[in-house]
Short mmCIF file of C-alpha atoms in Angstrom, two decimals:
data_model
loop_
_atom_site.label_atom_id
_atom_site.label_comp_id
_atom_site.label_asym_id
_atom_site.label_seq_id
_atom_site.Cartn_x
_atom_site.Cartn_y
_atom_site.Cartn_z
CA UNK A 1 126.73 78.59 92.95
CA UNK A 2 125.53 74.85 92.77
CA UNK A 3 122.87 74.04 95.21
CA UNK A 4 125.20 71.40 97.17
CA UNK A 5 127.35 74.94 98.56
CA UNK A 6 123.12 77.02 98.80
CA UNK A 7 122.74 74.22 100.97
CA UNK A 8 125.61 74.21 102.83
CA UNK A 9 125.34 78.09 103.48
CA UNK A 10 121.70 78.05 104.26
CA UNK A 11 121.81 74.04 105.90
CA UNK A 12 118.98 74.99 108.18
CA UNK A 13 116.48 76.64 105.06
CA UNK A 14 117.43 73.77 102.64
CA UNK A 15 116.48 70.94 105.46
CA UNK A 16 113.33 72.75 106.50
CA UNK A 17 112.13 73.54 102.73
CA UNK A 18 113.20 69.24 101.66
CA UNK A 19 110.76 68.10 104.44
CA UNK A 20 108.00 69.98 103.08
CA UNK A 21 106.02 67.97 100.34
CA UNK A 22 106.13 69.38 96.94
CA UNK A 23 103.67 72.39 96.47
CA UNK A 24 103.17 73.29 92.22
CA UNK A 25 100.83 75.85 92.63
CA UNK A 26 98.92 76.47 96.13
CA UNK A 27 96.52 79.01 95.45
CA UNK A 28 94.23 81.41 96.69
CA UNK A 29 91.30 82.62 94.77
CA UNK A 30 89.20 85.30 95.88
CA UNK A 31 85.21 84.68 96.01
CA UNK A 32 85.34 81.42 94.80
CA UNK A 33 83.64 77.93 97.03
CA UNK A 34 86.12 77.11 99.75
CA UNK A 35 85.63 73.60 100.68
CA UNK A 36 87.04 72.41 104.29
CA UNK A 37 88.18 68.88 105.03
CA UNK A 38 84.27 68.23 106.45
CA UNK A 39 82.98 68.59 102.51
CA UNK A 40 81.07 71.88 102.96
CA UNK A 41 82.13 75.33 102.15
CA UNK A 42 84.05 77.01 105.25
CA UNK A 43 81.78 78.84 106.92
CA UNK A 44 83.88 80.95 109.35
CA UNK A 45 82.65 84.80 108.34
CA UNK A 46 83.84 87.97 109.86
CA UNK A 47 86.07 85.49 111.12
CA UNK A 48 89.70 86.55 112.97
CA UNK A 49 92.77 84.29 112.73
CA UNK A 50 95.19 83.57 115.65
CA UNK A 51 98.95 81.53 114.33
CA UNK A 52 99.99 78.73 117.25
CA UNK A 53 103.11 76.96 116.59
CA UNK A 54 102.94 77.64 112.57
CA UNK A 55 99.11 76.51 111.88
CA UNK A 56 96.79 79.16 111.31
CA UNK A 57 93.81 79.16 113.01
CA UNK A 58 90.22 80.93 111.39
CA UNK A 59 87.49 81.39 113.86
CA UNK A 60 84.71 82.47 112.38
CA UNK A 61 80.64 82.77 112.19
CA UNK A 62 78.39 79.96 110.98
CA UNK A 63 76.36 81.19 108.21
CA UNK A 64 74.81 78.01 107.23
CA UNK A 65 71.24 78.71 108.27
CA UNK A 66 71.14 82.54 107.81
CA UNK A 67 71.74 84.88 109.77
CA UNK A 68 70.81 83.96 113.55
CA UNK A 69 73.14 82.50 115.53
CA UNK A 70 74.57 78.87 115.00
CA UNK A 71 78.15 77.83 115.63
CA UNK A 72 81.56 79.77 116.23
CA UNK A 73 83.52 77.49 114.33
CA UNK A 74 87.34 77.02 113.75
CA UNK A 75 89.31 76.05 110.98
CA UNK A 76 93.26 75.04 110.93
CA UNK A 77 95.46 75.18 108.20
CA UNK A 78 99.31 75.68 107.71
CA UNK A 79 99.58 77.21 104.01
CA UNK A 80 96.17 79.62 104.15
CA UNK A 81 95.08 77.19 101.31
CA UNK A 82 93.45 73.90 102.22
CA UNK A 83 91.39 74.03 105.48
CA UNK A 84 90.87 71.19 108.07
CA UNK A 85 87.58 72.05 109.92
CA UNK A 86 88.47 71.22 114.15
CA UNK A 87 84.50 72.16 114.93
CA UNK A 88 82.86 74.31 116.96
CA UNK A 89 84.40 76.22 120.28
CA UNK A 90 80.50 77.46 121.12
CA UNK A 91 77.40 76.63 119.66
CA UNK A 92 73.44 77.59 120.23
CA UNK A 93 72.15 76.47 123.26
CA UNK A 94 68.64 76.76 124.48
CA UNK A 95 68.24 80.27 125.81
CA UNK A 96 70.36 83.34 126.80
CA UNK A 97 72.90 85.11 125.17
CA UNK A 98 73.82 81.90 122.58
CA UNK A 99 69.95 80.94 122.99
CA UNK A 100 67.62 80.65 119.47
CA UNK A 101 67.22 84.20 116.90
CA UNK A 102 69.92 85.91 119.06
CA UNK A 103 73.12 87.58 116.92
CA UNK A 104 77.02 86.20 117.59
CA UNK A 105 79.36 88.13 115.44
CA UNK A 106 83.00 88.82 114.52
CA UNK A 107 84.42 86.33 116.59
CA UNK A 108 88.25 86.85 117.57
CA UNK A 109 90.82 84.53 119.58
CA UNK A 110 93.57 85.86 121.82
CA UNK A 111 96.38 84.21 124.03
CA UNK A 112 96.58 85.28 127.60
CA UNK A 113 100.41 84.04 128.41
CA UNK A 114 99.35 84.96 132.39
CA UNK A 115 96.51 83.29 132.59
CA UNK A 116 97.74 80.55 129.91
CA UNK A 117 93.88 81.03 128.75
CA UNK A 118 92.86 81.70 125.17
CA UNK A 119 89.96 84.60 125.49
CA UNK A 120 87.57 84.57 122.83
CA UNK A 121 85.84 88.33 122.42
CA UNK A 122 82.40 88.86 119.86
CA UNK A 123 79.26 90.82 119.07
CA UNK A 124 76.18 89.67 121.12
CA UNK A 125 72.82 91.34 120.30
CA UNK A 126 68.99 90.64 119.82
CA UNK A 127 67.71 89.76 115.98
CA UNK A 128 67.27 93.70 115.97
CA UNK A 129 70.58 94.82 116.65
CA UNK A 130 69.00 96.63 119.78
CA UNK A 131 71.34 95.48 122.47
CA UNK A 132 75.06 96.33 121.13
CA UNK A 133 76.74 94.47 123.16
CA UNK A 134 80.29 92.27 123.31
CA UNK A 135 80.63 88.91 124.79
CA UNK A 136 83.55 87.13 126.66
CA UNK A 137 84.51 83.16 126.38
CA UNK A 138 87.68 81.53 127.31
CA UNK A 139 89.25 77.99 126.30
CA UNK A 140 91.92 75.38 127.05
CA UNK A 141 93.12 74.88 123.93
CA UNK A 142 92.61 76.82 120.89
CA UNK A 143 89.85 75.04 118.69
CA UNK A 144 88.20 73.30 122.12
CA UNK A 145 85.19 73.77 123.69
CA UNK A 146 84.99 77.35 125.19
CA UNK A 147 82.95 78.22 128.35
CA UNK A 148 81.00 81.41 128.27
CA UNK A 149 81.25 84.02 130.72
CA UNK A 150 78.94 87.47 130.29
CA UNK A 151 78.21 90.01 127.56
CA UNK A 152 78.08 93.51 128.43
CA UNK A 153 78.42 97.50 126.73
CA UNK A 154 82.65 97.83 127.34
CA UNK A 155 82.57 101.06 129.46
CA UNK A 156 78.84 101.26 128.89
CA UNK A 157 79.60 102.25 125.30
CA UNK A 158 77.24 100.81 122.33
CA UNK A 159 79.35 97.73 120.95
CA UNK A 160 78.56 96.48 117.70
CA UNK A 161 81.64 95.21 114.88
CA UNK A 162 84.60 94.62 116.79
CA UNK A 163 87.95 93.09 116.72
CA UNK A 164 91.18 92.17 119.15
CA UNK A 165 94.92 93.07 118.80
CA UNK A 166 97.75 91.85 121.08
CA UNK A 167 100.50 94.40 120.98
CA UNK A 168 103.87 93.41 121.38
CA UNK A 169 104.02 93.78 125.23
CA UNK A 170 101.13 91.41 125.74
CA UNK A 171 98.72 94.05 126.34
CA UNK A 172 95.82 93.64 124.93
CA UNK A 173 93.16 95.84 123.20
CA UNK A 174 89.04 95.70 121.81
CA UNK A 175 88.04 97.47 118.77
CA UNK A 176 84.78 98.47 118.98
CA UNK A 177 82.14 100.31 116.79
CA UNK A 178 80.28 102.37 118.75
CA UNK A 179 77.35 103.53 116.53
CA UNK A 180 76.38 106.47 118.61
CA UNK A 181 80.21 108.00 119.20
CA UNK A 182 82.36 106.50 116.79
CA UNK A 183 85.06 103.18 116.25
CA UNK A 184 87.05 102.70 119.31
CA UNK A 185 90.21 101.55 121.14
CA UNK A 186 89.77 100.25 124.47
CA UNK A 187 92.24 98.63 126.86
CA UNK A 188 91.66 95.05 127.83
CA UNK A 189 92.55 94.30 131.68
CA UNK A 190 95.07 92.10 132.48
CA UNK A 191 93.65 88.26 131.87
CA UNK A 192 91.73 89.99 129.01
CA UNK A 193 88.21 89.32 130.12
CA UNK A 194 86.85 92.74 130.81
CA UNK A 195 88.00 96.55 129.64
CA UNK A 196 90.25 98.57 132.09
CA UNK A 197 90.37 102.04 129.55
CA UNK A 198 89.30 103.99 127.12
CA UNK A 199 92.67 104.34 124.54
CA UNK A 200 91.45 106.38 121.30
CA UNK A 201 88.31 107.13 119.58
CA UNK A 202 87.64 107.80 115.96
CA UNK A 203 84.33 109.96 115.39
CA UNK A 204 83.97 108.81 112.14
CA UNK A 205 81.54 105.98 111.68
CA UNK A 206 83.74 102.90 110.45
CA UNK A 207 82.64 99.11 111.31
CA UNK A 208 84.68 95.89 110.50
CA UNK A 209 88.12 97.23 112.26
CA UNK A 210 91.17 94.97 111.79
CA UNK A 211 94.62 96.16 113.64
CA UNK A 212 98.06 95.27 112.87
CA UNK A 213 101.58 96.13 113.34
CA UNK A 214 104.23 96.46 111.18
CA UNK A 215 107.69 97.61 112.06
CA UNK A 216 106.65 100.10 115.14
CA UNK A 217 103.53 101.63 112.79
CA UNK A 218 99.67 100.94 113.53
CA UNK A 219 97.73 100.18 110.96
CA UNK A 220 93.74 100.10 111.47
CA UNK A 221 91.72 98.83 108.95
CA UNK A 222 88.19 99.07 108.56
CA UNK A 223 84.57 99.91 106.53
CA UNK A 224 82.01 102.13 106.08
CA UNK A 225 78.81 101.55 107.21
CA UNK A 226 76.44 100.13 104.10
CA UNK A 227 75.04 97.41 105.54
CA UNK A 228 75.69 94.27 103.82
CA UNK A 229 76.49 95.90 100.86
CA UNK A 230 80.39 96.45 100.37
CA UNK A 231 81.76 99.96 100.09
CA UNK A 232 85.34 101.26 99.76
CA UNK A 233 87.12 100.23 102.60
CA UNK A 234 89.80 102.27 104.53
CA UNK A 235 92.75 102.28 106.47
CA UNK A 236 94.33 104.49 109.09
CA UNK A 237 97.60 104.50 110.25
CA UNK A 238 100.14 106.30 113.90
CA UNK A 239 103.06 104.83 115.32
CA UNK A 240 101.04 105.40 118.74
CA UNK A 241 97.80 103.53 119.69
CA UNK A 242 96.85 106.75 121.49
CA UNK A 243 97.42 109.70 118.97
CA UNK A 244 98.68 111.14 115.58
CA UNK A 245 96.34 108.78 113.24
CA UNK A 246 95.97 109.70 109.80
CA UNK A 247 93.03 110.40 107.87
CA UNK A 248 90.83 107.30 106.67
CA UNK A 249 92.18 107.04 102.99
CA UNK A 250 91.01 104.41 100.49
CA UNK A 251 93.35 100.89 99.94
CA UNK A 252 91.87 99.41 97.62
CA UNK A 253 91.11 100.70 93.80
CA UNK A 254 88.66 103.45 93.91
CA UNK A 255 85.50 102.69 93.71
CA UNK A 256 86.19 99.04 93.42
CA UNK A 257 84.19 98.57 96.67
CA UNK A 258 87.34 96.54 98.07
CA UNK A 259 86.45 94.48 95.22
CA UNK A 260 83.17 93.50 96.40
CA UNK A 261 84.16 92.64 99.90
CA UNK A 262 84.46 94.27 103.58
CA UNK A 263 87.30 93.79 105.65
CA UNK A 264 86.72 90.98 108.78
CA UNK A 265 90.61 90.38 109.36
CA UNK A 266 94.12 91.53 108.37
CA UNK A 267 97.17 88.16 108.82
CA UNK A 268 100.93 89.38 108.96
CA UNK A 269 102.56 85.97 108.07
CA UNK A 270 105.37 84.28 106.90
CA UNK A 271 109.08 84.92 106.98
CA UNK A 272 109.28 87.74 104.13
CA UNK A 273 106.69 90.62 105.14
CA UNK A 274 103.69 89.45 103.80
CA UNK A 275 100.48 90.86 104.98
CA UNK A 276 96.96 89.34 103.84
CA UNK A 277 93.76 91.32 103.69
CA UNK A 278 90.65 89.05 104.38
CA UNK A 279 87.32 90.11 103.74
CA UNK A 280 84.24 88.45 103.42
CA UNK A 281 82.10 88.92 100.29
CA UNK A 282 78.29 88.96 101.97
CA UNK A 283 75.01 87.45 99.67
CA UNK A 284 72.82 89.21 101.94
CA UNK A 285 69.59 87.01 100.82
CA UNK A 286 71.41 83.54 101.44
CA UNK A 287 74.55 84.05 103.51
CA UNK A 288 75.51 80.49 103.72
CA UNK A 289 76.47 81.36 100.10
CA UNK A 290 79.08 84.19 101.13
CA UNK A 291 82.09 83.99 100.49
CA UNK A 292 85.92 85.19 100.79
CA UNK A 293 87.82 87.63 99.57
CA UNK A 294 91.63 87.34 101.13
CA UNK A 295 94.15 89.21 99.09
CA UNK A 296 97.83 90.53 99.31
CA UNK A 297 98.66 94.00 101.00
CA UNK A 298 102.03 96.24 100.16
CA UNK A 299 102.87 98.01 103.22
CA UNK A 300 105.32 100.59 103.00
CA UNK A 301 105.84 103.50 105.78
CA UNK A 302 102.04 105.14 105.47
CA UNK A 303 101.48 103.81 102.06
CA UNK A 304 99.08 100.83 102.31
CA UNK A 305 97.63 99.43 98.41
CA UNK A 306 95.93 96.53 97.63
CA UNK A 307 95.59 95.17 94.16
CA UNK A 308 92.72 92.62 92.81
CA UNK A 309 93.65 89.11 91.74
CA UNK A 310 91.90 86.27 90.08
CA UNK A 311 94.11 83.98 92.11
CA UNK A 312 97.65 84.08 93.81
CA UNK A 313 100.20 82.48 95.65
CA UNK A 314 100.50 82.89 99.52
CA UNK A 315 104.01 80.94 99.25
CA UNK A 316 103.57 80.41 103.49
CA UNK A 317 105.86 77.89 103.18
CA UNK A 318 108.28 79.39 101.84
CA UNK A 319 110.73 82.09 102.31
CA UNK A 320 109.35 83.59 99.28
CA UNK A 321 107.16 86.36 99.10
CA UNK A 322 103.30 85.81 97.53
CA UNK A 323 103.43 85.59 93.61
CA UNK A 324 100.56 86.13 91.53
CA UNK A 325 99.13 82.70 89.86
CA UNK A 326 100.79 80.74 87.25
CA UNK A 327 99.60 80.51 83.52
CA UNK A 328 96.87 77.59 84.14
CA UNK A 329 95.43 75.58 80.97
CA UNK A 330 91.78 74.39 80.49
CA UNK A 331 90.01 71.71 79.89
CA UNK A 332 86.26 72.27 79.09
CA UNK A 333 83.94 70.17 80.86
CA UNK A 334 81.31 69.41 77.53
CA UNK A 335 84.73 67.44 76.23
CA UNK A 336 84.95 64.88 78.51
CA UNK A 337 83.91 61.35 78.47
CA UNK A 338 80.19 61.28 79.82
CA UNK A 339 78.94 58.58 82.10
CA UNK A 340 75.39 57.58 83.33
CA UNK A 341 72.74 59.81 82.34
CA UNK A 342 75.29 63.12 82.11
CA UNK A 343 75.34 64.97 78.96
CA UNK A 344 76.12 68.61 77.55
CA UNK A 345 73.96 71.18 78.56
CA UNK A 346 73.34 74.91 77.04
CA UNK A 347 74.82 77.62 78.60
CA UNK A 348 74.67 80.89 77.60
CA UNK A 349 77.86 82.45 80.30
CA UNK A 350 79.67 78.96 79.99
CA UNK A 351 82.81 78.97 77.85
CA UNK A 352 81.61 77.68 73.78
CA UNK A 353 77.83 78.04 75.56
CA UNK A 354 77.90 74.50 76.86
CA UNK A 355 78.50 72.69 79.98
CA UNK A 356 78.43 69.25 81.12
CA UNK A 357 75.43 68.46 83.01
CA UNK A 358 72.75 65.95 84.63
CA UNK A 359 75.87 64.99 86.70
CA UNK A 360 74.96 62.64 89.45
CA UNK A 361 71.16 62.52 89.84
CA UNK A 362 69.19 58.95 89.58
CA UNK A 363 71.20 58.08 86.75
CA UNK A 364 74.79 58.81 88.41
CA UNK A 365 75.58 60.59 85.73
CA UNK A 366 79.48 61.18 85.59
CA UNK A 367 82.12 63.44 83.47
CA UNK A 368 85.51 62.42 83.34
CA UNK A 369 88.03 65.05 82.14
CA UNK A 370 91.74 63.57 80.58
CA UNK A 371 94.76 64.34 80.00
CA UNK A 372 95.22 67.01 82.02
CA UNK A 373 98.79 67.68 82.03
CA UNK A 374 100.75 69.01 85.22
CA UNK A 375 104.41 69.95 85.10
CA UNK A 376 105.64 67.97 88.08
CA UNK A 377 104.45 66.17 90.78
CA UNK A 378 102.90 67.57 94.00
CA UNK A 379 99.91 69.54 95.78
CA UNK A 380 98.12 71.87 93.48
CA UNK A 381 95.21 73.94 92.90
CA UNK A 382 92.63 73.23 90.81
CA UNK A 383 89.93 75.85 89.76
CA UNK A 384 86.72 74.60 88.58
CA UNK A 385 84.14 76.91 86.72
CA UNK A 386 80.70 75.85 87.30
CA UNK A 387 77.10 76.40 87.15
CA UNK A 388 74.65 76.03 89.90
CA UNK A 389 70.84 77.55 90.59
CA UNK A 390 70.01 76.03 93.64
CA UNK A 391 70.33 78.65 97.05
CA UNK A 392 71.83 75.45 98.74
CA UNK A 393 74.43 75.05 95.88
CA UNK A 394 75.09 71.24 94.99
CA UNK A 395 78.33 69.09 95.74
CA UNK A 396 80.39 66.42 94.30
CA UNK A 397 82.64 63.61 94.31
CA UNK A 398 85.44 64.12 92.84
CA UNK A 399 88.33 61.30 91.92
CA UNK A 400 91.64 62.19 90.84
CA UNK A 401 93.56 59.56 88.45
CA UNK A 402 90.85 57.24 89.83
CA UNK A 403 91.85 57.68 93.55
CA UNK A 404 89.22 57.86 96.42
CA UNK A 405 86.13 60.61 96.53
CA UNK A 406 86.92 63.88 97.28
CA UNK A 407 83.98 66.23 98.20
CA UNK A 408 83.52 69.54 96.94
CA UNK A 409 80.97 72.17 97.53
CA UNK A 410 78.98 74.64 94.91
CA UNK A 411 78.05 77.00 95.98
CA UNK A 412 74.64 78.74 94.17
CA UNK A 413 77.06 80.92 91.77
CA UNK A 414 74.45 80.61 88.53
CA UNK A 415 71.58 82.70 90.46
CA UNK A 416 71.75 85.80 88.46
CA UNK A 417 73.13 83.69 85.06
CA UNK A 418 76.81 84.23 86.65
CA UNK A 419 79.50 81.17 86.72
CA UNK A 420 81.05 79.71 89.81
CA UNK A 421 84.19 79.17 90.69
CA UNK A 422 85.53 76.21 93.70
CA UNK A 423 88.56 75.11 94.41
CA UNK A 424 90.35 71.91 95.11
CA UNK A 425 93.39 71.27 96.05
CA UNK A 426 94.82 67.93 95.27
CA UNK A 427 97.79 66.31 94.29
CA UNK A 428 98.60 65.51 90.72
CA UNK A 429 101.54 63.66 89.11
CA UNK A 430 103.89 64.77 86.21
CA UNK A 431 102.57 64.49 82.92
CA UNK A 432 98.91 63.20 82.05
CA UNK A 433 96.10 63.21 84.78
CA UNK A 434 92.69 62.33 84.85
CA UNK A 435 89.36 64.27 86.81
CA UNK A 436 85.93 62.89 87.40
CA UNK A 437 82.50 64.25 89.03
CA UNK A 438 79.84 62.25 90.19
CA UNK A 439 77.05 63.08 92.10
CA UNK A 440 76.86 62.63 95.83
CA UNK A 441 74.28 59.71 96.45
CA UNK A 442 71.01 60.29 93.93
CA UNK A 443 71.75 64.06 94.45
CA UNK A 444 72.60 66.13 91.25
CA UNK A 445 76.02 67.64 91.04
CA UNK A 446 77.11 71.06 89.34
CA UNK A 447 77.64 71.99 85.46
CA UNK A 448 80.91 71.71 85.08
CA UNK A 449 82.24 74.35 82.43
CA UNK A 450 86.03 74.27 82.46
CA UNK A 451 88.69 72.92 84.40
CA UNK A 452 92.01 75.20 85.03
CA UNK A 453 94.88 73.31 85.98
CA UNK A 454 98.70 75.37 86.70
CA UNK A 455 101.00 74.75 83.45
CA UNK A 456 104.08 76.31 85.20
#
């Protein structure tokens, strides 16, 4: 069949998927520097994601200063791959419950179609985790400012992690870890700003909980208590909210710790059954340098398994299912054409044990990368390896075939001798292409290592 009679049996499908720019290879890759259209790394941890007219919302904690409370901030994007940052829906104010050293965590975003309200729910506590408490704001619009209502104990129950799920008949319902009893499910009243009943309780000790539902089956998701180390994470799963849940069973590959990550969301999206695990991947002594682990679920019945992936395709946009990533080629960064005061550098966990360094700096020290060859033109994903010491990581300017700066972040990946990986994704043409870093201002940028660019 020719695509002129595809199109004229699916007319709808073929007009949506021509509007959409061309996509090579949009992809997700777990752990690695996330930049957001502000220049920094996305800091929206233990974050929860709410979908509004096909853009994906994250809204998320602030890690940028450690560990006290800062900003909830929110993030927009409409392929789960590049990430526009809207700002902050509450920030720290001068004293109370949002006031200096007090604790805002797992933030989570609900729509209230009575009260046309969206009701922001979260973790409020002192420095010492002494107060266990949850928190309720509400908003105009999704990513606006939010006004702040009250924190209290939900039932008079210890609240620590906790997360939100909307059920299909509007009703909605708090997830909350109750250190002293166990992870519960409690009713939300009817404009969602306080809790009308107790619904289950699991007296197992699990934190992080994530619900979803897939064809008439619950499925709760959550972690065992470690900390901000990462531990095997589980999943439970009833076709009632109120009874017959399984046993906790492992998702993930055994002893993989959920490959280094614990679970802080779980995104149904798309048209073809995908299902996204998010998790964040904590660096407990600098947390502005966590970072993300999101990676595809199969759901089947009671079976839920989750595979690890260096990188993959979300394919949002299409009425494909997620693919794993392409066969990339790369380009090592000590072979480029060095500018300023840049120049190859030792490194020992660096592809061929060198990098290019002294990028940016008082010299502006460049590295421009050529010839890197893309299939066809349109919005891909590039995946730069790096090296960076610093606990504030280091950033760049990056130019693509000579086109204006585009900032990335660096996170410190190098502490412990380890490479980096960040991510940008950029449009390329067909054929030859060229990359350059430079330093941002007299700042020095990263080592660059290698340079993976899709070759299918």
């Amino acid at each position: 069949m020719g695509l002129r009679s595809t199109c004229v049996l699916l007319a709808a499908a073929c007009a949506s998927y021509l509007l959409v720019p061309a996509r090579a290879a949009l992809q997700i890759v777990p752990g690695a520097s996330l930049t957001a259209s502000n220049g920094a790394h996305m800091q929206a941890h233990g974050g929860g994601v709410i979908e509004v007219n096909g853009t994906y919302y994250l809204i998320g904690e602030d890690k940028t200063d450690g560990s006290a409370f800062q900003n909830v901030n929110c993030y927009s994007s409409r392929d789960l791959v590049q990430w526009h940052y809207e700002g902050a829906l509450l920030s720290r104010t001068g004293s109370g419950d949002l006031g200096p050293n007090r604790v805002i965590e797992r933030p989570k975003v609900v729509y209230n179609d009575k009260t046309q309200k969206y009701v922001l729910w979260m973790h409020v506590d002192s420095s010492n985790y002494g107060e266990a408490k949850t928190g309720v704001a509400t908003g105009d619009t999704v990513c606006g400012k939010y006004t702040y209502h009250n924190s209290f104990q939900p039932l008079g129950f210890q609240s620590r992690d906790m997360g939100l799920f909307k059920d299909d008949d509007g009703k909605a319902y708090l997830l909350s870890e109750d250190r002293a009893n166990g992870l519960r499910i409690m009713r939300l009243s009817d404009d969602y700003l306080s809790v009308a009943a107790s619904t289950y309780l699991w007296k197992d000790h699990i934190e992080a909980p994530a619900l979803i539902k897939i064809k008439g089956r619950y499925y709760m998701f959550g972690s065992h208590l470690s900390g901000w180390d990462p531990n095997d994470n589980v999943v439970s799963t009833s076709t009632s909210l109120t009874s017959g849940w399984s046993s906790w069973a492992t998702f993930a590959d055994k002893n993989s710790k959920t490959y280094s990550s614990q679970t802080h969301y779980v995104l149904p999206y798309g048209s073809s059954g995908n299902v996204m695990y998010m998790g964040d991947r904590w660096v407990s002594k600098n947390l502005r340098a966590s970072t993300y682990v999101w990676l595809p679920l199969t759901i089947s019945g009671t079976s839920v398994t989750m595979k690890n992936h260096a990188a993959w395709l979300p394919n949002v946009e299409s009425i494909q299912p997620w693919a794993s990533h392409p066969d990339e080629k790369s380009y090592a960064g000590n072979q480029g054409a060095y500018g300023g005061g840049a120049k190859a550098v030792d490194c020992k966990p660096c592809s061929g044990g060198k990098a290019a360094g002294y990028v940016g700096g008082p010299s502006h020290g460049t590295i421009t990368l050529s010839g890197l060859s893309a299939p066809s033109s349109g919005t891909t994903t590039l995946i730069v390896r790096y090296g960076v010491s610093e606990a504030k990581g280091r950033q760049a300017d990056v130019r693509i075939n000579g086109g204006s700066p585009i900032r990335m972040d660096f996170l410190p990946g190098a502490q412990s001798g380890n490479i980096g990986e960040s991510v940008l994704t950029t449009a390329l043409k067909s054929g030859s292409n060229t990359v350059e870093f430079a330093g941002v201002g007299d700042a020095w940028g990263p080592d660059i290592d290698i340079v993976e660019v899709p070759s299918a």
